[in-house]
PDB file of C-alpha atoms in Angstrom:
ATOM      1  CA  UNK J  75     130.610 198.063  -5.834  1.00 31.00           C
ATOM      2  CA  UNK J  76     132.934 196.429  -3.530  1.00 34.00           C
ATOM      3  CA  UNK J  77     136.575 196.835  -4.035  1.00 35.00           C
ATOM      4  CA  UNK J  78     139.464 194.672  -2.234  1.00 38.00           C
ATOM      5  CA  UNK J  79     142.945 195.530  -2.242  1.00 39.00           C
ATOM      6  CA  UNK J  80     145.761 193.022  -1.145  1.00 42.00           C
ATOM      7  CA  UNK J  81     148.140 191.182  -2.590  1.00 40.00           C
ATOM      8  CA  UNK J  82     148.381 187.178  -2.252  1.00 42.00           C
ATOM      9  CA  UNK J  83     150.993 185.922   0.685  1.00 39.00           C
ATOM     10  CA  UNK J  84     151.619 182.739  -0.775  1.00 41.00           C
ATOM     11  CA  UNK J  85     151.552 181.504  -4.232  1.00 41.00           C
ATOM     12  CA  UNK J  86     152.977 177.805  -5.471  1.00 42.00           C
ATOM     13  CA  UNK J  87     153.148 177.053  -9.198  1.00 43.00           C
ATOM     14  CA  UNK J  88     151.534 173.476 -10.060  1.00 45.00           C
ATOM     15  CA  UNK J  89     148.362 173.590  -8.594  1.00 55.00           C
ATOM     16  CA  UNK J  90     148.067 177.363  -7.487  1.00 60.00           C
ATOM     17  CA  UNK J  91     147.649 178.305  -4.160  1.00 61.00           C
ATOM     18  CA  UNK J  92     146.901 181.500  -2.918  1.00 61.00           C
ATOM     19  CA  UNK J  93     146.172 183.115   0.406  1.00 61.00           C
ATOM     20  CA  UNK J  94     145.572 186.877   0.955  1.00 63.00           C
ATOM     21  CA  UNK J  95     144.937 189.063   3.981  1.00 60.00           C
ATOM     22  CA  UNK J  96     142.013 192.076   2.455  1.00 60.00           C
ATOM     23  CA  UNK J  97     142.299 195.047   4.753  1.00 60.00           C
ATOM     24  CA  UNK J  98     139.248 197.252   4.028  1.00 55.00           C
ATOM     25  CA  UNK J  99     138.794 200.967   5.498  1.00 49.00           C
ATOM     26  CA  UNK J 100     135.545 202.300   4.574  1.00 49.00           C
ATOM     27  CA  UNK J 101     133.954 205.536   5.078  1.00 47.00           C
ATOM     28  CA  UNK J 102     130.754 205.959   7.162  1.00 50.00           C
ATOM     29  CA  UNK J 103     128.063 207.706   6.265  1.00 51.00           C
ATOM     30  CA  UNK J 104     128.447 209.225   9.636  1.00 53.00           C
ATOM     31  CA  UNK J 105     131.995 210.321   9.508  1.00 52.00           C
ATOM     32  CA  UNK J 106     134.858 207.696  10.773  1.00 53.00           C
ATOM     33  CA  UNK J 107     136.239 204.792   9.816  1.00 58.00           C
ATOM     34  CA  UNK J 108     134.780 201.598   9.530  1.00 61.00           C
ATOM     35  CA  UNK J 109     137.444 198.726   9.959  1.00 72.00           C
ATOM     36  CA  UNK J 110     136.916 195.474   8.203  1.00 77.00           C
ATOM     37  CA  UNK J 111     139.233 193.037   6.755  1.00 81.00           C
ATOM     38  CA  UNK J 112     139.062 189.184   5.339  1.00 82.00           C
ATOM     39  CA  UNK J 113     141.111 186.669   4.808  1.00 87.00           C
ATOM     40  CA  UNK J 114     140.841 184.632   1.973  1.00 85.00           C
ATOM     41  CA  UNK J 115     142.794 180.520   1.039  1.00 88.00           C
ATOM     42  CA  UNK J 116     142.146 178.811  -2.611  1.00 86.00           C
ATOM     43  CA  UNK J 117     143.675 176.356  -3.907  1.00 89.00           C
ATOM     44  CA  UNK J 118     143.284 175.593  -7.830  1.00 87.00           C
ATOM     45  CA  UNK J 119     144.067 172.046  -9.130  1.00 89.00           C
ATOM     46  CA  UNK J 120     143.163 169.933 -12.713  1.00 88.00           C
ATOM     47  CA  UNK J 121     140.602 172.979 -12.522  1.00 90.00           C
ATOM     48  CA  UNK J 122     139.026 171.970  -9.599  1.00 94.00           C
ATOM     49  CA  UNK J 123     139.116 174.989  -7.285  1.00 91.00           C
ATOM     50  CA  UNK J 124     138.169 174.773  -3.259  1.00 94.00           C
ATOM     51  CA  UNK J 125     138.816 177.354  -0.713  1.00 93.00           C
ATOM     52  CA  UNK J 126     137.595 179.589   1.653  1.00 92.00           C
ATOM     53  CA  UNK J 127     137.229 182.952   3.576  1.00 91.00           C
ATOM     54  CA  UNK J 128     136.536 184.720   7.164  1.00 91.00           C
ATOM     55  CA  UNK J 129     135.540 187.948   7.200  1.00 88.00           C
ATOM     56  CA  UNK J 130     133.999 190.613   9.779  1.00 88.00           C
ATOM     57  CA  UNK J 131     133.432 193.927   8.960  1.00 83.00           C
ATOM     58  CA  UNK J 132     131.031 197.145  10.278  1.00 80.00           C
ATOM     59  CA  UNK J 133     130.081 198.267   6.835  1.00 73.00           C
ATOM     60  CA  UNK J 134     129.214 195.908   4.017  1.00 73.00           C
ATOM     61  CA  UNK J 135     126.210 194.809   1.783  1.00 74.00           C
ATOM     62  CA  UNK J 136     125.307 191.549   4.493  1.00 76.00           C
ATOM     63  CA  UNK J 137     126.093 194.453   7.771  1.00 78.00           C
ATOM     64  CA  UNK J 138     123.386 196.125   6.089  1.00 76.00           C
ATOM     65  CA  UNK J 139     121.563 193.894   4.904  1.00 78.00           C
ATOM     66  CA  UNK J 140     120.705 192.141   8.390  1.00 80.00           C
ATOM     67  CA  UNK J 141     121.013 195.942   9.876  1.00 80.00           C
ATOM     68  CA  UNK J 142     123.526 195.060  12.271  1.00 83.00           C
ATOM     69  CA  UNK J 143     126.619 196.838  13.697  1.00 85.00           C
ATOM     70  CA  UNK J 144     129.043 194.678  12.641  1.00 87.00           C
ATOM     71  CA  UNK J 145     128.904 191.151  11.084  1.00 87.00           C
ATOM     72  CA  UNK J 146     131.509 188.077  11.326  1.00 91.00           C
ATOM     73  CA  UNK J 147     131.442 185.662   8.199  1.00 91.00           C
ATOM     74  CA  UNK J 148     133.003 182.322   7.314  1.00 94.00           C
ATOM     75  CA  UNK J 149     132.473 180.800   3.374  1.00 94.00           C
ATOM     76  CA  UNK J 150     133.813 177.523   1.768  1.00 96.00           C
ATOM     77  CA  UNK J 151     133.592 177.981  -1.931  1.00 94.00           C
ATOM     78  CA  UNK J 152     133.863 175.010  -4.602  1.00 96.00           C
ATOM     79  CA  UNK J 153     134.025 175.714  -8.358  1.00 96.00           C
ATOM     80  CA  UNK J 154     135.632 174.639 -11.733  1.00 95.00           C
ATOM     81  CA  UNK J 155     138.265 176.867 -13.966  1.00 91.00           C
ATOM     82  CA  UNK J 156     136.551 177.296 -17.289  1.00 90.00           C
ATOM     83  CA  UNK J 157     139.954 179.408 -18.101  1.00 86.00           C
ATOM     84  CA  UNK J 158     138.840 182.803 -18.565  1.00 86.00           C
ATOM     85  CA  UNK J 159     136.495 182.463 -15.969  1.00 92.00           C
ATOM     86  CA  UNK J 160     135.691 179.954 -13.041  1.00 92.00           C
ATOM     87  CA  UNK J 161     132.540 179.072 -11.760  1.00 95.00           C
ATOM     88  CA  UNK J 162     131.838 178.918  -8.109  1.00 96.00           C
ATOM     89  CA  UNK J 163     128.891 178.104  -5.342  1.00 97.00           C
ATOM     90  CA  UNK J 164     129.609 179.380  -1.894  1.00 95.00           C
ATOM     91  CA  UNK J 165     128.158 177.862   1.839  1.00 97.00           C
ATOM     92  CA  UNK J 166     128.679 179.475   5.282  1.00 96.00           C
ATOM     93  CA  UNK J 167     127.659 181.122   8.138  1.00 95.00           C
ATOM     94  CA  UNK J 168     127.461 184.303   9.451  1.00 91.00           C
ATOM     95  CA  UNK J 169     126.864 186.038  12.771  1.00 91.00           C
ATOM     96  CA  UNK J 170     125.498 189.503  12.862  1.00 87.00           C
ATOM     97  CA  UNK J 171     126.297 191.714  16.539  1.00 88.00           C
ATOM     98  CA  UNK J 172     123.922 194.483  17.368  1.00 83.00           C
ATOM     99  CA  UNK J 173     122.762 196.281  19.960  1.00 82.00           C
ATOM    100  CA  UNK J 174     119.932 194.164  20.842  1.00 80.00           C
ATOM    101  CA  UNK J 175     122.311 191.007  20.783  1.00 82.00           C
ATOM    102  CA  UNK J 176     123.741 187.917  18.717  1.00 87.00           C
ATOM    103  CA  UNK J 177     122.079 186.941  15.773  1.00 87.00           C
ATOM    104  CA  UNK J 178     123.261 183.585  14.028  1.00 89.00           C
ATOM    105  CA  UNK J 179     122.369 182.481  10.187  1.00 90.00           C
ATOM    106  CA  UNK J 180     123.485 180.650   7.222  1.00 92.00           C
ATOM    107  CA  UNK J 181     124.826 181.894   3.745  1.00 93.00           C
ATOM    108  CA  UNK J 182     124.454 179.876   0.191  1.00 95.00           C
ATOM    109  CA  UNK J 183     125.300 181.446  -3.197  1.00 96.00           C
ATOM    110  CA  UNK J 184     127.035 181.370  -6.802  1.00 96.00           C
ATOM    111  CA  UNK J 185     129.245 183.660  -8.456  1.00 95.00           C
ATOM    112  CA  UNK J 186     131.883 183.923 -11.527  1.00 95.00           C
ATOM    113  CA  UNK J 187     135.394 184.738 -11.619  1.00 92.00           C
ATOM    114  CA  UNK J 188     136.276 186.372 -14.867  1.00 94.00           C
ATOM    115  CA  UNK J 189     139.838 187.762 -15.845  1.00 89.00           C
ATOM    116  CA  UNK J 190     139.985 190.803 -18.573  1.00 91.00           C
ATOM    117  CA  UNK J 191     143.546 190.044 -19.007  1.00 89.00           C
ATOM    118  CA  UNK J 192     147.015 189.023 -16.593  1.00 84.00           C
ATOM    119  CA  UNK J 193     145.958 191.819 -14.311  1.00 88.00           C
ATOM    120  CA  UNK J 194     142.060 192.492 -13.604  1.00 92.00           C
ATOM    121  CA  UNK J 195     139.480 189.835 -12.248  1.00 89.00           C
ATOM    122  CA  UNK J 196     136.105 190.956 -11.754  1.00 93.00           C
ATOM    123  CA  UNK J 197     133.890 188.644  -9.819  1.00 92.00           C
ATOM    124  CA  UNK J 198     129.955 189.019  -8.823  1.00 94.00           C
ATOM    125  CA  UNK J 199     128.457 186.750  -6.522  1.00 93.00           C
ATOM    126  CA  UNK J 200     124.663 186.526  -5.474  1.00 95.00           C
ATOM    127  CA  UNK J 201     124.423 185.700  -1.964  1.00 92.00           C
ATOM    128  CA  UNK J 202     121.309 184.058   0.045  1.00 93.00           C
ATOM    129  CA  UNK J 203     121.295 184.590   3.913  1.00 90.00           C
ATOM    130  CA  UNK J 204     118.879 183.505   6.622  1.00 88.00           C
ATOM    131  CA  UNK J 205     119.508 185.286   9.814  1.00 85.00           C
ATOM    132  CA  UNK J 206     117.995 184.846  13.264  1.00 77.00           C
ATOM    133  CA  UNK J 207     115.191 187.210  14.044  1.00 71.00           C
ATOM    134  CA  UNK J 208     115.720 190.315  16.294  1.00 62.00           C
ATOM    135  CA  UNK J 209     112.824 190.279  18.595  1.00 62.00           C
ATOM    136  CA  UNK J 210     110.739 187.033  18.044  1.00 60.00           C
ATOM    137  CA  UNK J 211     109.436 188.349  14.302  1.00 64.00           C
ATOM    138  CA  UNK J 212     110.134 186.595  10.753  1.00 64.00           C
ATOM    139  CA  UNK J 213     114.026 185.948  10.809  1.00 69.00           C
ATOM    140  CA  UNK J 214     115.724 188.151   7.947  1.00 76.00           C
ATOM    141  CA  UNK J 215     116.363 186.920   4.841  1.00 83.00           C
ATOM    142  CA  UNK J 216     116.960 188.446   1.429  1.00 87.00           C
ATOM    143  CA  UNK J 217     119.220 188.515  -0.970  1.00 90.00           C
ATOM    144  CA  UNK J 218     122.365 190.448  -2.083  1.00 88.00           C
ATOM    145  CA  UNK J 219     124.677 190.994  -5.197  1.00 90.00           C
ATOM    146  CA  UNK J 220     127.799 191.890  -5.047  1.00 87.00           C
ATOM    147  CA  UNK J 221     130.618 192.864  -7.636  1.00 90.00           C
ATOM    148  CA  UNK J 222     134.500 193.286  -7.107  1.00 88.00           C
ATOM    149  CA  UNK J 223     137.336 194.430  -8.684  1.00 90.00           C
ATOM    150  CA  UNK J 224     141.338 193.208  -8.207  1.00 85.00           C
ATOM    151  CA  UNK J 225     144.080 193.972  -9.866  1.00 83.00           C
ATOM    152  CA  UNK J 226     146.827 191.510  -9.505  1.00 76.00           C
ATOM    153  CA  UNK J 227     150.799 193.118  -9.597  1.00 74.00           C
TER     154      UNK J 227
END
């Protein structure tokens, strides 16, 4: 389970608008920190919601996924506001750093947004990547599912 912290640096009533800077330190299984942040912009409006993210990261479900050191990520995301929930389909790309070198792929998925009440969204996401190979073999693909948490103040 995947859990962001942050708070939203700009918000504008009408047709919301929200963009957020997600600091993330994460333990390694190794000892020391792992640093990773994102950076997330959405804008809601008549329901319609568009937005995006860039992320990079040295421990997450894609960095070890692709078995990489550290992975770089950019999304767009389109969906619709339901109300308690939105619906949402997500395209990008991703670039995973390892010893061996630069690997470059592409992400597609779909995920819901649901909120329990004025202060906790949950959201899940299931997340398709196709990443270069590492040394001329099948490139690495898969799958991966993850769920957040985020309470809003």
């Amino acid at each position: 389970m995947t859990f962001f912290q942050g708070q939203p640096g700009l918000t504008e009533e009408g047709g919301q608008t929200l963009l957020g800077l997600y600091p993330r330190d994460v333990q390694k299984a190794s000892g020391g920190a792992a640093q990773s942040f994102e950076i997330r912009y959405s804008h809601e409006a008549d329901g319609l919601v568009v937005g995006g993210s860039l992320a990079t990261g040295q421990n997450g479900p894609l960095t070890r996924a692709v078995q990489a050191e550290q992975t770089h990520e950019l999304r767009l995301h389109a969906g619709y506001d339901f109300g308690p929930a939105t619906g949402f389909v997500t395209v990008g790309r991703m670039q995973a750093e390892a010893s061996q070198g630069r690997r470059h792929g592409a992400l597609f998925g779909f995920g819901m947004q649901v909120s329990l009440n004025r202060a906790l969204q949950l959201t899940g996401e299931l997340l398709h990547y196709e990443v270069g190979p590492k040394d001329g073999s099948a490139s690495p693909r898969g799958e991966t599912l993850a769920v957040s948490a985020a309470f809003r103040f």
